[in-house]
Short mmCIF file of C-alpha atoms and ligand atoms in Angstrom, two decimals:
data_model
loop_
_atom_site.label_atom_id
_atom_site.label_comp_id
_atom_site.label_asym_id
_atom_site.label_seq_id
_atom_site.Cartn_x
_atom_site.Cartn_y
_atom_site.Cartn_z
CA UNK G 330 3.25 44.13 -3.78
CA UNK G 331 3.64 40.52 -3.14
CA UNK G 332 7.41 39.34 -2.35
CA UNK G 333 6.54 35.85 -4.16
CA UNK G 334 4.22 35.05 -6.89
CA UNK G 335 3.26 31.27 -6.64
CA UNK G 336 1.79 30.22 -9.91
CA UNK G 337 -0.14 26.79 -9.37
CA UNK G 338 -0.49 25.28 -13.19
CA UNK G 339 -3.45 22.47 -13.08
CA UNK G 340 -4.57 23.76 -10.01
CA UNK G 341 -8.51 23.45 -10.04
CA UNK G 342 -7.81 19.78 -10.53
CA UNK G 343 -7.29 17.23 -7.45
CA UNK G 344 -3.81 18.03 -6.52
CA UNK G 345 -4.05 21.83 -7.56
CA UNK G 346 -7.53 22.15 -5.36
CA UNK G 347 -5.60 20.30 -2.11
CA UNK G 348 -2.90 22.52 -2.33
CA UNK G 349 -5.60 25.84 -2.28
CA UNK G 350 -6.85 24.12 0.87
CA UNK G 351 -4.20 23.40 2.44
CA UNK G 352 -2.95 27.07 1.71
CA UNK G 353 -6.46 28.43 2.21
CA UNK G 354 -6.89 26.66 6.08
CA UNK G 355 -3.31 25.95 7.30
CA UNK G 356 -2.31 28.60 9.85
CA UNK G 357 -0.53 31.59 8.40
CA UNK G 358 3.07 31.52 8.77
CA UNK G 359 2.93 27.58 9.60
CA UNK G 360 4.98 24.83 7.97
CA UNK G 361 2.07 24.43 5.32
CA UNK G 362 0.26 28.40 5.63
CA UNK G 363 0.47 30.80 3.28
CA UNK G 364 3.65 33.21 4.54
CA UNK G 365 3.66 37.00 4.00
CA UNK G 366 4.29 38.51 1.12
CA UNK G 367 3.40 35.60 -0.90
CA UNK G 368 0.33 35.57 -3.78
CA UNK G 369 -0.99 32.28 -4.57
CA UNK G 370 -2.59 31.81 -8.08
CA UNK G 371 -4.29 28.58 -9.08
CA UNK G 372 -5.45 28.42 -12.77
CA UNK G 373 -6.95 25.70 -14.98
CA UNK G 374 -7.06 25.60 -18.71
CA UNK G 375 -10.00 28.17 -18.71
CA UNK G 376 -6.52 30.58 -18.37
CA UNK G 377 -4.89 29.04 -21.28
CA UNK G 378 -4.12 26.10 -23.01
CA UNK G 379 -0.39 25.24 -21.83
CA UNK G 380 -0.16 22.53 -25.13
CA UNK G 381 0.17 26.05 -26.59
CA UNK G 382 3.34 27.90 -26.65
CA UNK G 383 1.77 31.26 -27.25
CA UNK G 384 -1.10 30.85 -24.70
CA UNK G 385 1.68 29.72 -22.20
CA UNK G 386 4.02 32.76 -23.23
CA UNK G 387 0.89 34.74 -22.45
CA UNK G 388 0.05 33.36 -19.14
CA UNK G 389 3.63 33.54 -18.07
CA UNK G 390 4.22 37.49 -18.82
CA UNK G 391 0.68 37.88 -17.05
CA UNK G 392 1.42 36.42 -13.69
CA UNK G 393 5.05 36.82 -13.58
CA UNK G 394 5.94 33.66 -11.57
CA UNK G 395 9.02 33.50 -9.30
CA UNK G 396 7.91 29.85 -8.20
CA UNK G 397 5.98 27.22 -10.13
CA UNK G 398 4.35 24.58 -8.60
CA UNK G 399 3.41 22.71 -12.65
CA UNK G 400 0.42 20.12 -12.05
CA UNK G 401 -1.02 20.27 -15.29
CA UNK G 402 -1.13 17.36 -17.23
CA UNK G 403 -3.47 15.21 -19.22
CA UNK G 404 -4.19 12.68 -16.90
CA UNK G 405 -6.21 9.18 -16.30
CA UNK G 406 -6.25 5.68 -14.92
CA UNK G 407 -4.99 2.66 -16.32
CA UNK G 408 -8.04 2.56 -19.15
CA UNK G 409 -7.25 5.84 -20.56
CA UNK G 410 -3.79 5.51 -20.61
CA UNK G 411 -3.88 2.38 -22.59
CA UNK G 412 -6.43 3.96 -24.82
CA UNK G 413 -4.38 7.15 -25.97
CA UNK G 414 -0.64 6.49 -25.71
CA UNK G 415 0.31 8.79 -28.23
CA UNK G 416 -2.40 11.79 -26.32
CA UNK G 417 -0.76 11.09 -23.54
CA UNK G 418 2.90 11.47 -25.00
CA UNK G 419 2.03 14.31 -26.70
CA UNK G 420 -0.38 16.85 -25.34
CA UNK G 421 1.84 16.07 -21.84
CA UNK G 422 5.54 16.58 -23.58
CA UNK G 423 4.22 19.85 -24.88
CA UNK G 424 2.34 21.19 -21.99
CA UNK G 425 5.69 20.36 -20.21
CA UNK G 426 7.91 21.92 -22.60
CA UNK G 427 6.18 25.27 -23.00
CA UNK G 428 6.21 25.36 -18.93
CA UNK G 429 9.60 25.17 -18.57
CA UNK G 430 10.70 27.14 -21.33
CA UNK G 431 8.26 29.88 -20.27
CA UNK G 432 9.85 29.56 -17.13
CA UNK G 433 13.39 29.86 -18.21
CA UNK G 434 12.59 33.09 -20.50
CA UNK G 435 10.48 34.33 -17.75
CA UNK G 436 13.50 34.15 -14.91
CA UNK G 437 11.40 32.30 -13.22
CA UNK G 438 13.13 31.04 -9.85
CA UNK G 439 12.13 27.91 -9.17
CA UNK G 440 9.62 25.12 -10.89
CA UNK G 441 8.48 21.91 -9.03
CA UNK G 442 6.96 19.61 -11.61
CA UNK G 443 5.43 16.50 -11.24
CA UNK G 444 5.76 12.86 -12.20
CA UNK G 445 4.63 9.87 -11.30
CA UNK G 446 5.03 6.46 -9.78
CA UNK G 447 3.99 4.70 -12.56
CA UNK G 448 7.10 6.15 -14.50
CA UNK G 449 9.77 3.87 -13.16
CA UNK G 450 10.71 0.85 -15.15
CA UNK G 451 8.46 -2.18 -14.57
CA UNK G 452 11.43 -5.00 -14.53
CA UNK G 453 13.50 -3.75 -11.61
CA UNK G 454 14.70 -4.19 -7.99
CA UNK G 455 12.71 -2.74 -5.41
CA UNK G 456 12.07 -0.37 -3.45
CA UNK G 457 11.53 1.77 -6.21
CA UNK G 458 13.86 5.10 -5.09
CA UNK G 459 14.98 8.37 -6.87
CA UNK G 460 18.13 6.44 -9.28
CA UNK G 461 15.80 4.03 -10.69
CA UNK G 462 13.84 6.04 -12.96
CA UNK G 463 15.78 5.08 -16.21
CA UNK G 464 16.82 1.63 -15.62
CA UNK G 465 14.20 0.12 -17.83
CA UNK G 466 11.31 0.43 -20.02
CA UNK G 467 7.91 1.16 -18.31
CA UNK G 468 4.89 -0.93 -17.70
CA UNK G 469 3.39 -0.91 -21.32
CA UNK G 470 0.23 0.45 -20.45
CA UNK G 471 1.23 3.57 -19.64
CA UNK G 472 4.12 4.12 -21.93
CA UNK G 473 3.12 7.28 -23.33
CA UNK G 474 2.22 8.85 -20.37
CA UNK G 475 5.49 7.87 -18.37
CA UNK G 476 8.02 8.50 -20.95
CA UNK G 477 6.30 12.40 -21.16
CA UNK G 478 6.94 12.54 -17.46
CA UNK G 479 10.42 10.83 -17.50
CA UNK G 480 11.14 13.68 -19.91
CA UNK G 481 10.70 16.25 -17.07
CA UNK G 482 13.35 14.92 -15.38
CA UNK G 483 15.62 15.23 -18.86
CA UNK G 484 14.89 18.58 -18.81
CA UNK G 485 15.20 20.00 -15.55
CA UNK G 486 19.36 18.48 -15.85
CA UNK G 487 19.80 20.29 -19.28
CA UNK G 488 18.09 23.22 -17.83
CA UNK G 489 20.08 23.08 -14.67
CA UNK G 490 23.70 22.13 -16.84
CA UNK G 491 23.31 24.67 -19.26
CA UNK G 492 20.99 27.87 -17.83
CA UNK G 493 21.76 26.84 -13.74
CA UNK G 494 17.83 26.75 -13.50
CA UNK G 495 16.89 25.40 -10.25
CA UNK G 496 13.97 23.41 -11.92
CA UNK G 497 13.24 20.16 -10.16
CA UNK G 498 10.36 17.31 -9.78
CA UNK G 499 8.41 15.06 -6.96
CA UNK G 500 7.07 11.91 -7.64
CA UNK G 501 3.66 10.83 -6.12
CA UNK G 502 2.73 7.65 -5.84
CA UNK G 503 -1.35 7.32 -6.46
CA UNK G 504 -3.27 10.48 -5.29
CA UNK G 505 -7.05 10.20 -4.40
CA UNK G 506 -9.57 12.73 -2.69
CA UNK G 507 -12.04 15.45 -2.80
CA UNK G 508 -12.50 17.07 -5.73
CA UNK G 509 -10.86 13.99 -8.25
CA UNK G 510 -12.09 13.00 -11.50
CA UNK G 511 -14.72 10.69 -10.28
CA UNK G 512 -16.08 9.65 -14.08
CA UNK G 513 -16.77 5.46 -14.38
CA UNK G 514 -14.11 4.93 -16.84
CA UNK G 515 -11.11 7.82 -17.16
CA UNK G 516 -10.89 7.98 -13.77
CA UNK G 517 -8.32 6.13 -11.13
CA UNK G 518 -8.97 3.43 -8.75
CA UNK G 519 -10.01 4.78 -5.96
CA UNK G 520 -12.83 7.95 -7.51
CA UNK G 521 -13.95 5.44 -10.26
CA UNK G 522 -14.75 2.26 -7.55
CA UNK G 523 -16.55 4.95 -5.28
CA UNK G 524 -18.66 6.00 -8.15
CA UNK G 525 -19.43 2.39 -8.98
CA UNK G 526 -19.94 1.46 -5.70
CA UNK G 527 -22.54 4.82 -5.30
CA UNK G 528 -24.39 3.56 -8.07
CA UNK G 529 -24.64 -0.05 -7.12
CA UNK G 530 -26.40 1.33 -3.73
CA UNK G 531 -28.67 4.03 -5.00
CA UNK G 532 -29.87 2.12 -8.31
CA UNK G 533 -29.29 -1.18 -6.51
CA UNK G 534 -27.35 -2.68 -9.45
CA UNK G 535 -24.23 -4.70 -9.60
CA UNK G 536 -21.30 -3.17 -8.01
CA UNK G 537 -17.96 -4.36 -10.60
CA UNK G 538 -14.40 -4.00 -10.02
CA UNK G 539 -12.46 -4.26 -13.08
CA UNK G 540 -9.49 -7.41 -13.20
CA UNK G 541 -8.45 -9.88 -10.49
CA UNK G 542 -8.17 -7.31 -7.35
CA UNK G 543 -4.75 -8.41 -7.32
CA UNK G 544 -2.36 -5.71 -8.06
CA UNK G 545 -0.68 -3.82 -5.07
CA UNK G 546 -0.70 -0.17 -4.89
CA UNK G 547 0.08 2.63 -2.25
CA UNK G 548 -1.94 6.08 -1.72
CA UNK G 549 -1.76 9.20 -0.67
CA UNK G 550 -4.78 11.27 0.43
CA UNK G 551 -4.34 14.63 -1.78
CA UNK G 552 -4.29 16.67 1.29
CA UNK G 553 -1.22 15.04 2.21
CA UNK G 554 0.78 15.18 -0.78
CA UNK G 555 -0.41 19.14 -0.37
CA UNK G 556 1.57 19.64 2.58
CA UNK G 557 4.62 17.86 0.73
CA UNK G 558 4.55 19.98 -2.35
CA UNK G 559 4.72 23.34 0.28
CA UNK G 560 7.23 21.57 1.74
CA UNK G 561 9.28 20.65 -1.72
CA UNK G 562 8.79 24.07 -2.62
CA UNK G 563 9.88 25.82 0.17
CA UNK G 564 12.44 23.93 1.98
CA UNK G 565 13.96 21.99 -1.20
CA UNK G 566 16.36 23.14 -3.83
CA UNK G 567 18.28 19.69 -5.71
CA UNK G 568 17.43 19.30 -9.56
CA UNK G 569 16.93 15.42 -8.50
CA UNK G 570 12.87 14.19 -8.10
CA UNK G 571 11.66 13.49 -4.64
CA UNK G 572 9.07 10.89 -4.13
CA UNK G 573 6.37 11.72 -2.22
CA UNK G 574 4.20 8.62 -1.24
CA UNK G 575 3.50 6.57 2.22
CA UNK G 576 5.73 4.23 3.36
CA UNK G 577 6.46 0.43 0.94
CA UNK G 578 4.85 -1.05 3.69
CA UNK G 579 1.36 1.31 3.26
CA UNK G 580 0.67 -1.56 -0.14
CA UNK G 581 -2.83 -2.70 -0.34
CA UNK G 582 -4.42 -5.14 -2.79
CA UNK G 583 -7.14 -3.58 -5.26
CA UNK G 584 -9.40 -5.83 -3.50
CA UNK G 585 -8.46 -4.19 0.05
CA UNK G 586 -9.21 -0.78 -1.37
CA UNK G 587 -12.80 -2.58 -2.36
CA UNK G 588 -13.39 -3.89 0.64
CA UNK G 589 -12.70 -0.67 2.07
CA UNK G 590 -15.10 1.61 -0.22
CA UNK G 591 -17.71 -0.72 0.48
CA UNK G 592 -17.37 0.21 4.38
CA UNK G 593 -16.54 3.40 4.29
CA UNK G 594 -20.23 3.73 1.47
CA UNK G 595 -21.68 1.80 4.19
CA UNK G 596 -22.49 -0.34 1.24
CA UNK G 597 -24.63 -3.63 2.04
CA UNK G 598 -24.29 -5.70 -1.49
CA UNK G 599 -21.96 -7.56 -3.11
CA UNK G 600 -19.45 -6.56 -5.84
CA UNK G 601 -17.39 -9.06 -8.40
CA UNK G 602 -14.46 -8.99 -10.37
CA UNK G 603 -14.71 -8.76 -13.96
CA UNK G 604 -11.16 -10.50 -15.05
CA UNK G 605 -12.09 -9.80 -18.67
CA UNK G 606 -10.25 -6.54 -17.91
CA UNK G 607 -6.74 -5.37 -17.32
CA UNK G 608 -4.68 -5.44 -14.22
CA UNK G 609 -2.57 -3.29 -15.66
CA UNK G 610 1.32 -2.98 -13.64
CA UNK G 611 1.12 -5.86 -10.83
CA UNK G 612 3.35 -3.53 -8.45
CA UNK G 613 4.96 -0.39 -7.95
CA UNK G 614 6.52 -0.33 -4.63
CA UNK G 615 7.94 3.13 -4.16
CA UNK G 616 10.22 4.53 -1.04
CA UNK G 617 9.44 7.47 0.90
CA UNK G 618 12.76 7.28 2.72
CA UNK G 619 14.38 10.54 0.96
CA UNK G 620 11.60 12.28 1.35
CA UNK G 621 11.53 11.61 5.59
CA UNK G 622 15.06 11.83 5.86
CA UNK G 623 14.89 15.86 4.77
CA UNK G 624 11.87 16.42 6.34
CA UNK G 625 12.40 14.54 9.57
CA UNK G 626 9.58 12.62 9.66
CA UNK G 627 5.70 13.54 8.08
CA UNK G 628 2.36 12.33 10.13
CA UNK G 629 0.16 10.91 6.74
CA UNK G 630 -3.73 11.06 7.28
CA UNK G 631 -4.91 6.88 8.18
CA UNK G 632 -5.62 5.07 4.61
CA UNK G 633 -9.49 4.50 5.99
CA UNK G 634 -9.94 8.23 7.66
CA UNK G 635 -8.92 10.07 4.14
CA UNK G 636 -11.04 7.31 2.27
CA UNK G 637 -14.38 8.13 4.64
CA UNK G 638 -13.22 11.66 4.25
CA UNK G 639 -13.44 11.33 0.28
CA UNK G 640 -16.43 9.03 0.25
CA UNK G 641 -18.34 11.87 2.05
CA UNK G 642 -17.21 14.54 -0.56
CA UNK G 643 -18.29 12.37 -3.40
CA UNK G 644 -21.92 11.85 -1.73
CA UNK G 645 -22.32 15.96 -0.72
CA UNK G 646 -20.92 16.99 -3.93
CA UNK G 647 -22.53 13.70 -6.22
CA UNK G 648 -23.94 16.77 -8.35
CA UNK G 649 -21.29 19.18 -9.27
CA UNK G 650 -18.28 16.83 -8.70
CA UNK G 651 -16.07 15.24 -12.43
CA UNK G 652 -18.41 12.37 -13.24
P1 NAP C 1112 -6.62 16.42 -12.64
O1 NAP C 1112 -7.52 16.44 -11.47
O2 NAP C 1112 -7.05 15.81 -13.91
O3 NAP C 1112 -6.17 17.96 -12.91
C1 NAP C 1112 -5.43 18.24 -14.07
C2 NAP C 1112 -5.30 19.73 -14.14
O4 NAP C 1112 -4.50 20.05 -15.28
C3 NAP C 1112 -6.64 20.45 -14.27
O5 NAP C 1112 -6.61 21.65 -13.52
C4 NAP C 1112 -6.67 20.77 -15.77
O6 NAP C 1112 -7.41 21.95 -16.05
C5 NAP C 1112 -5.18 21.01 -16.05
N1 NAP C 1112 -4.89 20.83 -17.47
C6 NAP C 1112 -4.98 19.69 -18.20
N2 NAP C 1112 -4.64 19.93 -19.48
C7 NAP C 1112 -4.32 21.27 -19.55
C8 NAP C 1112 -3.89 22.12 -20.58
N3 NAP C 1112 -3.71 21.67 -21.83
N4 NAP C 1112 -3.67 23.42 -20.30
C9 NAP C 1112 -3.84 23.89 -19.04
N5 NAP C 1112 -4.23 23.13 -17.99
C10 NAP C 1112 -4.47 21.84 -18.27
O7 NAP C 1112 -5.23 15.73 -12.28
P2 NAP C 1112 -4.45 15.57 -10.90
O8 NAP C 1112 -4.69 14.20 -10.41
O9 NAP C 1112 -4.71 16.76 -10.04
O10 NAP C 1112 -2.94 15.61 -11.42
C11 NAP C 1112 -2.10 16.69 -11.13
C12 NAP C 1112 -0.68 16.23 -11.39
O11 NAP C 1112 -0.38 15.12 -10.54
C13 NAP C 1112 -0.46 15.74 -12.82
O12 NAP C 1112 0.78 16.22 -13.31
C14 NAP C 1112 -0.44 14.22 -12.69
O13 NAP C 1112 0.34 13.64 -13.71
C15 NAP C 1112 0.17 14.06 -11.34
N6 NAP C 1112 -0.12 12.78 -10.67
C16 NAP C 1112 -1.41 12.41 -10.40
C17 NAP C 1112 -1.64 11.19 -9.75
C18 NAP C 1112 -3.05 10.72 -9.42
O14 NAP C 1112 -3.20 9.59 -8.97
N7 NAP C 1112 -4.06 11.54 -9.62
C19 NAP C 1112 -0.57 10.36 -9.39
C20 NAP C 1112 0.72 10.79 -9.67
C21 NAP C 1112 0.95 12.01 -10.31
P3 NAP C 1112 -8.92 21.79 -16.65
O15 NAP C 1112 -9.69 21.13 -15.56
O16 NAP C 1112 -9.30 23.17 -16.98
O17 NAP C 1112 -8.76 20.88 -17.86
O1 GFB C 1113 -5.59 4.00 -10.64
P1 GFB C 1113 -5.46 3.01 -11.75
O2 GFB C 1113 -6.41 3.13 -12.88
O3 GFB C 1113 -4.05 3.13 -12.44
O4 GFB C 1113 -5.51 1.54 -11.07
P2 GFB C 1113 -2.64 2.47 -12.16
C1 GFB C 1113 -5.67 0.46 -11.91
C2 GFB C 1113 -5.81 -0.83 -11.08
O5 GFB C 1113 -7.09 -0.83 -10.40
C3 GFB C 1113 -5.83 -2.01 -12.03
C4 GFB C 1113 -7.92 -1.86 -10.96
O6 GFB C 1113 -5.36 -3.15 -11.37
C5 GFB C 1113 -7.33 -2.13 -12.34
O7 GFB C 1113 -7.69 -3.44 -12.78
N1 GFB C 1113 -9.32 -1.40 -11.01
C6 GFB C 1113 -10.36 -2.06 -10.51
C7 GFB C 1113 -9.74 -0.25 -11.57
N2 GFB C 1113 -11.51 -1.38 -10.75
C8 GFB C 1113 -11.13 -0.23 -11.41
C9 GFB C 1113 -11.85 0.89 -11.89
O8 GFB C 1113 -13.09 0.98 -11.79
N3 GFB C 1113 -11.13 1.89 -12.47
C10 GFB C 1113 -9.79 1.82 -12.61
N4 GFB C 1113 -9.14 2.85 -13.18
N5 GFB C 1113 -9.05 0.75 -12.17
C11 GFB C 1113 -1.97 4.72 -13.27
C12 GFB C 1113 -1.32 5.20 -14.53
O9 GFB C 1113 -1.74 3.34 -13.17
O10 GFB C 1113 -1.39 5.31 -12.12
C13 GFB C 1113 -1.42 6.69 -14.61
O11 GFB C 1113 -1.94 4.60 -15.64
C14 GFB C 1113 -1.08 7.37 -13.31
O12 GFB C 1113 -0.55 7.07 -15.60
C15 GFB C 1113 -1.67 6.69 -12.12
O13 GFB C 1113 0.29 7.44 -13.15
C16 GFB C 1113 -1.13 7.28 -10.84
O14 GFB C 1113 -2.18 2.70 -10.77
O15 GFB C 1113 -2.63 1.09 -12.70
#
């Protein structure tokens, strides 16, 4: 009879699947292993629809959580989040709200959930850090999306305040690695430029990277942020988020991260910019000092290793992976 039942919502997906890794290869009994006494269960949607309170309900009374790691989400890059802004509110607020509550009626003893670094207000001073995330109005293209995830964090105090639930959040900054949603135009970044660029060098066709190359962004490979959510979960219990991201000084221009897929493709043409489409926010510059200062210190996988890393997954798994 396990001692802890560890239920992993949205966990086939890119986070979900690095955590099952992680949990699957780490030593047992390490920092980041799977501990005795604990059962680890990863589902997707196949298990039920969480936008569904019943389905949710159902899920819930099946599994019997007494942790929650909730990753689920509808989720996608700057093009689908400008696209659907009401999708994104919605479907999100709703899978969020049946989690929690399911949670709560389910005695449930702790729930991480997850937001995002595109939630904190776009007209601020930075470093972005824990108190700023309702200073301001978000960057408008994502305004569905980030006010459903700002929501979390509404919750989790009324929750705590009224039912002492010890329901809290993290906050990753932009996640990339095996296993993502590679398609050309839901995607992020990162998976949709290394499907591009895989194109442009099979097909031998132009290789296009969408606005100026501009905008400044920081990463964190998936197996990282992994380790950080076994961490949050097991060593953390404050109902305020945690950011979990590489350091302000980890930035990189979308043009860097070009540059960089084309190396790490081994790619021998050129690419251009098409300007005709968004940029999207310029900047989101987040701080990773909280998080350090409680875990005394965290060794993140080289930028261009976890990029090879992912570039080789994409090519071995071109035929079964989310294009
Ligand atoms: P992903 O690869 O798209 O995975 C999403 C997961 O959620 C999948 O397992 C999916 O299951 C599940 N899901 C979606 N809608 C569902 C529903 N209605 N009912 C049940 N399950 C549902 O996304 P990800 O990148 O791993 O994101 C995981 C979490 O990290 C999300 O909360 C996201 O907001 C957050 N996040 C991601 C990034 C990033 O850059 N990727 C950055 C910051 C925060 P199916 O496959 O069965 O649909
Ligand atoms: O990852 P991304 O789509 O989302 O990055 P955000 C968008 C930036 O990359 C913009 C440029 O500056 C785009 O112009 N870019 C260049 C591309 N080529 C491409 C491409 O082929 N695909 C994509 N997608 N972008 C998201 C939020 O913002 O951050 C989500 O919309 C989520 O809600 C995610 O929170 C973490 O970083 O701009």
């Amino acid at each position: 009879m396990a001692d802890s039942v560890i239920l992993v919502t949205g966990g086939t997906g890119l986070v979900g699947s690095a955590i099952k890794h992680i949990i699957d290869t780490e030593p047992a009994g390490s920092r980041f292993g799977k501990r005795a006494g604990e059962r680890w269960v990863f589902v997707s949607s196949q298990e039920g629809d969480l936008s569904d309170p019943a389905q949710t309900k159902k899920l819930f009374e099946k599994y019997k959580p007494t942790h929650v790691i909730h990753l689920a989400a509808l989720v996608g890059g700057l093009f689908k989040n400008m696209k659907y802004k009401l999708t994104f509110l919605r479907d999100n607020m709703l899978i969020n709200d049946n989690v929690l509550h399911s949670a709560h009626l389910t005695q449930t003893k702790k729930v991480i959930s997850c937001l995002s670094t595109c939630v904190f207000p776009d007209k601020v001073t930075y470093p972005l850090d824990e108190t700023k995330i309702h200073l301001g109005l978000p960057h408008e293209s994502n305004f569905g999306y980030a006010h459903a995830k700002r929501m979390v964090d509404v919750q989790n105090h009324a929750y705590k305040d009224q039912f002492g639930s010890n329901f809290t959040s993290a906050i990753p900054t932009n996640v990339f690695g095996p296993n993502d949603n590679f398609e050309l135009e839901g995607s992020h970044v990162i998976p949709g430029l290394i499907h591009k660029c895989y194109l442009a060098k099979k097909n031998s066709t132009p290789f296009v990277v969408s606005g100026t190359g501009k905008p400044l962004r920081q990463f964190i490979y998936s197996y990282d942020l992994a380790k950080l959510f076994i961490w949050q979960l097991r060593e953390y219990d404050d109902v305020e988020p945690v950011i979990l991201s590489v350091g302000e000084d980890e930035e990189v221009s979308i043009k860097e991260v070009a540059d960089a897929i084309v190396q790490a493709m081994d790619f021998h043409g050129e690419y251009t910019f098409d300007t005709t489409r968004a940029d999207g926010q310029f900047r989101k510059p987040a701080s990773n000092k909280k998080l350090l200062s409680l875990m005394g210190g965290f060794e993140f996988t080289p930028f261009d290793k976890a990029l090879k890393d992912t570039v080789k997954w994409f090519v071995e798994n071109y035929n079964t992976a989310r294009t």
